[in-house]
Every structure is written in C-alpha cells, then in structure tokens.
XYZ file of C-alpha atoms in Angstrom:
496
model
C 0.018 -0.158 0.280
C 1.305 3.368 -1.190
C 1.965 6.146 1.926
C -0.956 7.705 0.704
C -3.297 5.711 1.129
C -1.940 4.701 4.681
C -2.019 8.244 5.987
C -5.934 9.004 4.122
C -6.686 5.695 5.640
C -5.269 6.188 9.576
C -6.899 10.054 9.830
C -9.713 10.090 7.378
C -10.219 11.696 3.468
C -11.675 14.519 5.265
C -9.018 15.143 7.266
C -5.448 14.833 4.666
C -4.890 17.060 1.666
C -2.292 15.831 -1.468
C -3.145 17.396 -3.822
C -1.647 20.589 -5.784
C -3.284 22.967 -5.285
C -5.199 22.619 -1.688
C -1.830 22.084 -0.348
C -1.772 25.275 -1.934
C -4.472 27.671 -0.702
C -3.243 25.990 2.439
C -0.219 26.871 3.032
C -1.838 30.692 1.782
C -4.278 30.366 4.576
C -1.589 29.987 7.914
C 0.975 31.790 6.628
C 3.165 30.263 5.184
C 5.543 30.511 1.752
C 4.320 28.277 -0.668
C 8.128 26.908 -1.095
C 9.494 24.531 0.057
C 5.590 22.863 0.656
C 4.755 19.542 1.501
C 3.071 16.892 -0.246
C 0.749 15.764 2.417
C -0.956 17.344 4.919
C -2.388 15.455 7.804
C -4.713 16.261 10.786
C -5.484 14.839 13.775
C -8.080 13.665 15.987
C -5.600 12.390 19.359
C -2.195 11.222 20.139
C -3.080 7.254 18.833
C -3.100 8.178 15.388
C -0.149 11.621 15.551
C 1.387 7.819 16.776
C 0.317 5.776 13.325
C 1.741 8.629 11.119
C 5.143 9.042 12.565
C 5.605 5.404 12.458
C 4.242 5.210 8.796
C 6.438 8.402 8.360
C 9.356 6.251 10.032
C 8.661 3.353 8.014
C 9.182 5.460 4.743
C 12.299 8.010 6.070
C 9.476 11.131 5.078
C 10.130 13.904 7.367
C 7.108 15.174 10.114
C 6.729 18.136 10.058
C 3.789 19.968 12.605
C 2.060 22.724 13.169
C -0.275 23.566 15.578
C -1.801 28.137 15.202
C -3.960 29.028 12.734
C -1.253 31.768 11.971
C 2.023 31.056 11.573
C 4.097 34.431 13.031
C 7.807 32.614 12.778
C 9.745 30.389 11.363
C 9.501 26.486 12.501
C 6.441 25.414 10.980
C 8.623 25.631 7.827
C 8.682 22.338 6.003
C 11.999 22.740 4.967
C 12.010 18.962 3.529
C 9.139 18.878 2.636
C 7.449 15.649 3.694
C 3.989 15.799 6.030
C 3.118 18.324 7.726
C 1.799 17.298 10.245
C -1.470 19.906 11.757
C -2.768 20.333 14.950
C -5.012 22.194 15.208
C -8.045 19.468 15.553
C -6.693 18.497 19.552
C -8.361 21.721 20.458
C -9.728 20.758 24.256
C -9.619 22.192 26.638
C -10.147 20.526 30.371
C -10.160 20.514 33.076
C -10.206 23.402 34.170
C -8.663 22.763 37.976
C -9.131 26.343 39.853
C -8.293 24.605 42.769
C -5.043 23.812 42.309
C -5.223 26.742 39.299
C -3.569 24.926 36.048
C -5.672 24.568 33.037
C -5.238 21.258 30.493
C -5.011 21.658 27.053
C -4.287 20.469 23.190
C -1.715 22.374 20.843
C -4.587 23.282 19.497
C -6.063 25.382 21.493
C -5.752 28.842 20.074
C -4.843 31.806 22.399
C -8.514 33.411 21.792
C -10.437 30.267 22.628
C -8.641 30.083 25.906
C -9.062 33.328 27.201
C -12.492 33.464 26.562
C -12.761 29.422 28.137
C -11.438 31.023 31.586
C -13.163 34.374 31.732
C -16.023 32.665 33.131
C -13.714 31.154 36.023
C -12.500 34.455 36.605
C -8.810 33.004 35.460
C -6.257 34.027 33.050
C -3.230 32.812 31.469
C -0.378 35.662 31.660
C -0.130 35.538 28.292
C 3.283 37.188 25.827
C 2.996 40.878 24.188
C -0.243 42.150 22.623
C -0.242 38.418 21.027
C -1.980 37.349 18.105
C -5.939 35.915 19.142
C -5.670 32.765 16.747
C -1.422 31.507 17.594
C -1.243 28.490 19.712
C -0.978 29.120 23.045
C 1.588 25.226 23.629
C 3.723 26.715 20.809
C 4.748 30.094 22.433
C 5.363 28.256 25.484
C 7.360 25.794 24.029
C 9.214 28.196 21.999
C 9.568 30.383 25.223
C 8.031 33.602 24.202
C 8.570 35.397 27.099
C 5.584 37.462 29.669
C 4.178 40.052 30.094
C 4.800 38.989 33.988
C 8.253 39.626 34.819
C 7.610 37.632 38.595
C 10.136 34.916 38.372
C 7.373 31.627 39.065
C 5.566 33.570 35.603
C 8.524 32.625 33.843
C 7.570 28.566 33.059
C 4.218 28.592 32.598
C 4.257 24.766 31.782
C 3.730 22.035 34.476
C 3.429 18.826 32.809
C 2.455 17.726 29.675
C 2.139 15.149 27.132
C 4.304 14.075 23.714
C 4.837 11.637 21.113
C 8.731 10.797 20.528
C 9.589 10.749 16.687
C 9.797 7.223 17.043
C 6.231 6.942 17.464
C 5.998 6.528 21.021
C 3.854 8.584 24.146
C 5.593 9.648 27.034
C 4.836 11.921 29.283
C 7.070 14.920 32.230
C 6.412 15.236 35.856
C 3.740 14.610 38.126
C 1.798 13.456 35.096
C 3.670 10.329 34.622
C 2.332 8.538 37.574
C 0.035 5.281 37.254
C -3.887 5.591 36.039
C -3.020 9.405 35.844
C -6.580 11.751 35.890
C -8.345 9.070 38.226
C -6.116 8.619 40.800
C -4.696 12.176 43.083
C -2.166 13.556 40.535
C -2.370 16.601 39.208
C 0.324 17.194 36.793
C 1.071 20.031 38.755
C 4.198 20.030 39.736
C 6.785 19.642 36.888
C 9.423 16.992 38.240
C 7.812 13.186 37.701
C 10.074 10.111 38.702
C 13.789 10.899 39.035
C 15.421 14.071 38.058
C 15.511 13.405 34.211
C 13.203 17.543 33.065
C 12.495 15.718 29.542
C 10.461 19.092 28.809
C 13.584 20.656 28.489
C 13.733 19.447 25.458
C 11.034 20.342 24.167
C 11.627 24.120 24.859
C 12.660 25.391 22.397
C 13.029 23.095 19.767
C 10.765 24.321 17.264
C 9.129 21.395 16.832
C 12.776 18.743 16.185
C 12.448 16.550 19.755
C 8.939 15.128 19.453
C 4.894 16.817 19.227
C 3.085 17.599 22.475
C -0.049 16.059 22.621
C -1.455 17.982 25.078
C 0.201 20.223 27.732
C -1.296 21.347 32.084
C -0.555 24.948 32.381
C -0.573 27.787 35.399
C -3.073 29.591 35.137
C -4.074 33.220 37.662
C -6.679 34.641 39.058
C -8.132 37.398 36.942
C -7.798 40.402 38.778
C -10.895 42.795 39.357
C -8.868 46.686 40.726
C -6.060 47.365 38.294
C -4.503 50.463 37.690
C -2.519 50.421 34.506
C 0.173 53.586 34.335
C 2.710 55.662 31.348
C 5.407 56.761 32.842
C 7.370 59.046 30.010
C 10.949 58.726 29.337
C 13.616 60.771 27.373
C 16.118 58.401 25.703
C 15.964 54.270 27.360
C 19.024 54.670 30.405
C 16.772 55.518 33.179
C 13.852 53.463 31.290
C 15.891 50.653 32.775
C 16.533 52.051 35.368
C 12.995 52.734 36.288
C 11.982 49.037 35.488
C 15.459 48.536 38.457
C 13.914 50.436 40.603
C 10.114 48.969 39.994
C 11.281 45.131 39.920
C 13.458 45.062 43.370
C 10.750 46.349 46.032
C 8.505 44.012 43.288
C 5.501 46.504 43.020
C 3.034 45.940 40.188
C 2.226 42.679 37.656
C 2.544 43.569 34.124
C 5.907 45.591 32.958
C 8.246 46.238 30.003
C 9.654 48.821 28.222
C 8.248 49.881 23.995
C 10.140 52.910 22.263
C 7.228 55.561 20.390
C 7.232 53.513 17.736
C 5.518 50.414 19.077
C 3.617 53.140 21.524
C 2.114 53.716 17.966
C 1.674 50.987 16.086
C 0.782 48.309 19.088
C -0.482 49.934 22.208
C -2.587 53.272 20.263
C -3.749 50.904 18.078
C -5.340 49.049 20.446
C -6.798 51.237 22.713
C -8.335 53.842 19.638
C -5.788 56.503 21.009
C -6.252 59.562 18.911
C -3.581 60.346 15.527
C -3.666 63.689 16.988
C -1.326 61.897 19.856
C 1.413 60.050 17.837
C 3.551 62.920 16.879
C 2.918 65.447 19.139
C 3.028 63.787 22.486
C 3.998 60.603 22.325
C 7.283 60.185 24.437
C 10.319 58.490 23.053
C 9.990 55.778 25.564
C 7.459 54.314 27.797
C 7.526 52.567 30.793
C 3.554 50.275 31.576
C 3.267 49.024 34.687
C -0.337 47.977 35.953
C -0.656 47.419 39.421
C -3.517 45.281 40.284
C -5.615 44.224 43.527
C -5.877 40.336 44.055
C -8.982 38.460 45.939
C -8.442 39.384 49.427
C -8.290 43.795 49.847
C -8.027 44.934 46.465
C -7.830 47.559 47.356
C -6.356 48.549 50.017
C -2.893 46.766 47.608
C -3.336 48.940 44.725
C -2.693 51.785 47.199
C 0.269 51.449 49.130
C 1.993 50.279 45.247
C 0.858 53.390 44.596
C 2.360 54.723 47.920
C 5.769 52.726 46.304
C 6.446 54.730 43.270
C 5.855 57.939 45.444
C 7.693 56.704 48.021
C 10.460 55.830 45.049
C 10.430 59.458 42.770
C 10.309 61.300 46.367
C 13.418 59.037 48.222
C 15.016 57.031 45.675
C 15.281 58.299 42.876
C 19.496 59.692 42.406
C 18.514 60.092 38.507
C 16.735 63.328 37.885
C 15.432 61.982 34.867
C 14.192 59.231 36.099
C 12.076 60.899 38.677
C 11.068 63.331 36.064
C 8.915 59.494 34.014
C 8.622 58.730 37.386
C 6.849 61.687 38.407
C 4.867 63.048 34.892
C 2.946 59.982 34.340
C -0.128 58.627 32.808
C -2.920 56.652 33.924
C -4.525 54.435 30.855
C -8.158 53.026 33.342
C -8.201 49.422 30.396
C -5.096 49.035 29.926
C -5.039 45.217 31.749
C -8.062 44.170 30.139
C -6.108 45.005 27.049
C -2.874 43.621 28.002
C -4.173 40.500 29.181
C -6.937 39.386 26.308
C -5.070 38.906 23.532
C -4.834 41.406 19.693
C -8.848 42.212 18.671
C -9.569 39.915 16.498
C -11.693 42.762 13.633
C -7.818 44.629 14.139
C -5.564 44.530 11.776
C -2.592 42.636 13.295
C 0.381 44.295 14.433
C 2.819 42.789 13.193
C 1.069 42.365 9.716
C 2.247 44.808 6.994
C -0.076 44.129 4.624
C 0.352 40.853 3.397
C 3.944 41.054 4.717
C 5.206 39.869 8.023
C 7.461 42.744 9.712
C 10.663 40.299 10.888
C 12.217 40.513 14.241
C 15.401 39.882 15.961
C 15.630 38.850 19.656
C 17.781 37.638 22.203
C 18.725 37.362 26.286
C 20.716 40.209 27.765
C 21.699 41.537 31.010
C 19.314 44.650 31.406
C 21.318 46.500 32.028
C 23.686 47.060 28.928
C 20.608 47.202 27.083
C 20.752 50.275 26.126
C 24.043 49.229 23.925
C 22.475 46.756 22.327
C 19.407 49.486 21.244
C 22.294 52.541 19.954
C 24.258 49.637 18.413
C 20.735 48.888 16.381
C 19.601 51.740 16.313
C 22.588 53.483 14.318
C 23.165 50.083 11.752
C 19.085 50.797 10.639
C 19.990 54.797 10.113
C 22.990 54.233 8.527
C 22.596 54.006 3.915
C 20.096 50.853 3.201
C 18.785 50.574 6.621
C 16.134 53.917 6.047
C 12.944 52.154 4.646
C 12.786 50.739 8.334
C 11.363 51.748 11.370
C 12.753 50.236 14.471
C 10.202 48.975 17.241
C 11.780 48.177 20.338
C 10.476 45.680 22.855
C 12.671 45.760 26.687
C 11.346 42.351 28.848
C 11.760 41.738 31.853
C 12.117 38.008 33.226
C 12.630 37.185 36.949
C 12.563 40.560 38.490
C 15.097 41.863 36.047
C 17.582 38.883 37.243
C 18.629 39.937 32.813
C 16.301 40.399 29.878
C 14.155 39.418 26.537
C 15.564 43.032 24.190
C 13.610 42.644 20.283
C 14.040 44.664 17.910
C 11.327 44.708 15.496
C 12.028 45.473 11.266
C 8.917 47.478 9.974
C 8.968 47.632 6.053
C 8.107 51.476 5.809
C 5.958 50.157 2.532
C 4.620 47.132 2.042
C 6.533 46.565 -2.097
C 9.684 46.800 0.076
C 12.140 44.252 -0.875
C 12.349 41.038 2.297
C 16.007 40.483 0.621
C 17.578 43.948 1.960
C 15.755 43.762 5.147
C 16.763 39.773 5.592
C 19.967 41.269 5.153
C 19.639 44.344 7.501
C 18.715 41.696 10.560
C 21.100 39.666 10.418
C 23.870 42.537 10.203
C 22.004 43.604 13.404
C 22.700 39.999 14.708
C 26.543 39.888 13.912
C 26.228 42.880 16.413
C 24.173 41.507 18.949
C 26.447 38.679 18.690
C 28.693 41.306 18.676
C 28.290 42.490 22.326
C 27.079 39.281 24.069
C 23.562 38.748 23.314
C 23.005 34.831 23.917
C 20.269 33.957 21.198
C 18.135 30.988 23.289
C 16.224 30.501 19.798
C 16.892 31.418 16.707
C 14.735 31.411 13.752
C 15.169 31.344 9.960
C 18.141 28.803 8.881
C 21.105 32.029 7.963
C 20.368 33.473 12.080
C 20.822 30.142 13.393
C 23.448 29.089 10.945
C 25.165 32.259 11.931
C 24.189 31.882 16.337
C 25.659 27.779 16.174
C 28.777 29.087 13.958
C 29.729 30.923 17.236
C 29.259 29.056 19.408
C 31.775 26.176 20.856
C 31.676 22.811 18.077
C 30.963 20.499 20.826
C 27.958 22.455 22.533
C 26.246 21.589 18.715
C 27.245 17.932 18.579
C 26.205 17.185 22.350
C 23.065 18.640 20.796
C 22.935 16.547 17.434
C 23.697 13.038 19.715
C 20.592 13.488 22.268
C 18.981 14.070 18.564
C 20.203 10.870 17.068
C 19.331 9.080 20.169
C 15.078 10.498 20.256
C 14.624 11.093 16.314
C 17.140 7.977 14.969
C 16.035 8.578 11.227
C 15.707 12.181 11.971
C 12.500 12.351 11.044
C 10.610 14.649 12.901
C 11.493 19.216 11.094
C 14.484 18.549 9.715
C 17.477 20.754 9.108
C 16.367 23.374 12.007
C 18.640 25.303 14.659
C 21.961 23.251 14.025
C 20.934 19.473 13.223
C 22.784 18.340 10.692
C 20.693 18.165 6.772
C 18.436 14.695 6.857
C 18.530 12.446 4.101
C 16.906 13.328 1.518
C 13.410 10.959 1.837
C 11.952 8.520 -0.738
C 11.593 11.803 -4.310
C 8.133 10.163 -4.137
C 5.439 9.658 -1.212
C-alpha cells in the first residue's frame, strides 16, 4: 500500500490533503510560504493517530513538520524538506479547568482567543506574551519560550507537565502526569518533576518541533484581578527607562511591566486602545514604561494603594537620576490597560506584526537589563545607516525574573509593503551580528541563516552534543529536519 493511502486511511479522507492546489491554498491560509511545500497535510484528532502517522513516516523515511497555530508567525513550521505537515489544530480540547490547583489542560490546537474565552467565566487567565495574535497556539508560544509580560519569577515556567510523542512514535508523559493511571488518581499534573531527576520538558522548549510532538499540556492559571491601575511612565531615552524597571522590580511593584519605544507605542498601544492620531507625533514619548498594578482577591483597593505609595516613595526618596524622577512623576493613567494586555489582539483589527500580506522581521535575544541601552544604540545606528532607511524600528524591553535578565526584541517594519525583502533580511542579519559581538544570547534563533550564524559562534562540542541527543531521540531524523544546528537530513523518497 502506498504512503498516501496509508495516511488517508489513518486520518480519514476529510483530514487529508495531497493535491497541489489544495496544499497551496492551505499554506496561504496559515501564513506559510509556498516554497518549500509539503507533499501531504494531515489533521490528526488524537494522540494515537499521531503515533500511527509518525510510525509510517519512520517506515518510509519521510520528514514530519508539526504545526498547531491557525496563523504561523514564526519559521519553525516551515517544512524545509517537504514531506508531511502534521497540523494539530483539531487537538483543541480544554479540560479539566482545575481552579483549586490553578492549572488547565489544553491541546496544542488551543488558541489564545479560545483559552481566554474559556477561562473568563471562572475568573481565571493565563499570562500571555506581548499583544499575541488570537489564532496563535498557546502551547506553541510556551514551548518556544515566548516571554510573558509579567516578570515575576513564578510566571516564567508556565508548563507544569505534558504528554508528547517522541519521533520514534512512543508516547511519554512528564512530571507528575507520568504517574500510573493519571487522571483517575490523586496526581493532578501540577508538578513538573516526575520520577528521577530528568526534566524532558527542556528538550522540547525552543526545539521548534525537532524533538517530538506535544499532544497536551498542563499550564498554570492565575486569578484575573478585577481591580487594576494601568500606568504609562514616559522617558526621553532608554537609560532612565532601564533604571526605572530595576527600581520597580527590586521593590516588586505591580504585575505586567515592560518598555516600548515610540514606534511600538504608535503601532501597538495607540492602535489597540484607539488613542487619537493627533497624539502620535505630538504627545507620545520617545520611550514608555507600561506598568499594571493589580488588586487580588483580598483587599484589592488597599494593595493598589500601597503600591502607588511605593511609587511615590521611589520618586521622592530613592531616585538619584533627575530624568528617572521626572518619568515617575509625569505618569499617565490608562484605565483599561490591564484588559488590553491580558486579552489577545482583537480579531477585527489588523495585526500589528503584519504589513499588508507581509510579516515584519523580528530579532530577539537575552541580555542583562543594564546592557539594553548599549544594544539599542548599536542596532539603531545600523538601521539609520544608508540601506536601512526604509525601515521603522520597534523596540520591546521585557524584564525577566524580577529583572535578573531581559528579553530584548527589535521589530523591523518595512516603511512600505513593496520594500525589498532581501534587503530587509540582510539588515536583520547584520543587526544579529552586531548583537552577537556585544554578547547577546540567542536561545531560540529562527530561520536557517540566523541559526547558522548563531550556532557558528558556539563551541563545536555543544552542537555535537545536541546532534548526539537528536540522534538518540530521532534516529531517522524525520522530525522537522534541517532546523537549528542539526545536521542536514538525507533526502527522503522522491515520490510519496
């Protein structure tokens, strides 16, 4: 029996695409490039079906690329070797919602819009990345380590346990979800460490689907505060912004806390909050710190009051920089900021990372927060130099673990949709070289050119170890080949 017939029999004809025009329409719909294109797209509905598909792929040496979001805004789901796209959007179950332990079990096809709406009646929420697309997979964001806007340490690891299918077709569970008879015993899957010291979640995080397929995950929830105070603190440069973040995080004031430059204030905050255009160029600061104060279940007004008093105290007694003091004194109240940040991007508004039918380019890495101005200056000079003038540069500064580190992200917006994509790609790669020279830590590079650049800078023993682990887990190298630093896979069968 041919491969296509086997796969069609496994998933059913209604969950199987193998004709050129239908595949082309599918790729356009989910935001993937038309080349390279897969030969087959399948839509499994349960973990057992995924196992069978992967077993067939191993039998016939066919590459498999997992995908889960309805709209793909990163490069991990591009099938570089053709083969099979394993679209997981039909694994979109949300159950159980465990308010007592503050965890919820979701499938990889669950989107941010779906999860937000499901948790709202329970008064719960999941802390999201910055202005996330409503049709993006929640688990994909978490496995890719997209940083949350809340820099508290306990928020940094949202996945407590999960089930996955290894590239060999075997099913596996992590943490306390690995207990025998899970779901019908006292274990709730809320603890990430199972029997023994191994933590397999680390193999999946940032791996871009090269290490296996996650079928469900238990993730942390938070109570959704009903009383909030949103603040915008303006600054002229990035240096006092960084000092303010340090001061606020040192005293553990507020929840969501991050910095944006003027470009992102215009393209994101003003758009989503319907701020009138006359403010765009006249009153918007060059930099802004966005901070949300929230009251919990008990004494919410009192909590916000003492956090506001703490801000006054920082301004009056602890600020040594006049620029920093000015920023904290001259703050604006944004009453609905908390809801705007805690909900996904509105479905009826054009998404901020899309310019027409084109995506903007992103460059992100980890660094020390105090070094952020150094990176910002260098990359801004690169953009302002000849050849980069057709680009607007958005900058996002997200503290991590109470400012123990920082996620620094540069978004390159082409000034017009006809701008040459090759020139833009070269600008991003040159900026990446600048960041690497300054010591930026790229924990999840996307795209082959950037991966080659990043892994070319690390010690060869590191990439050798990663390839050795990949060889043990995926001996036939079928799972999303040619991503990250993994050696190129030998070409599979010419005809499927």
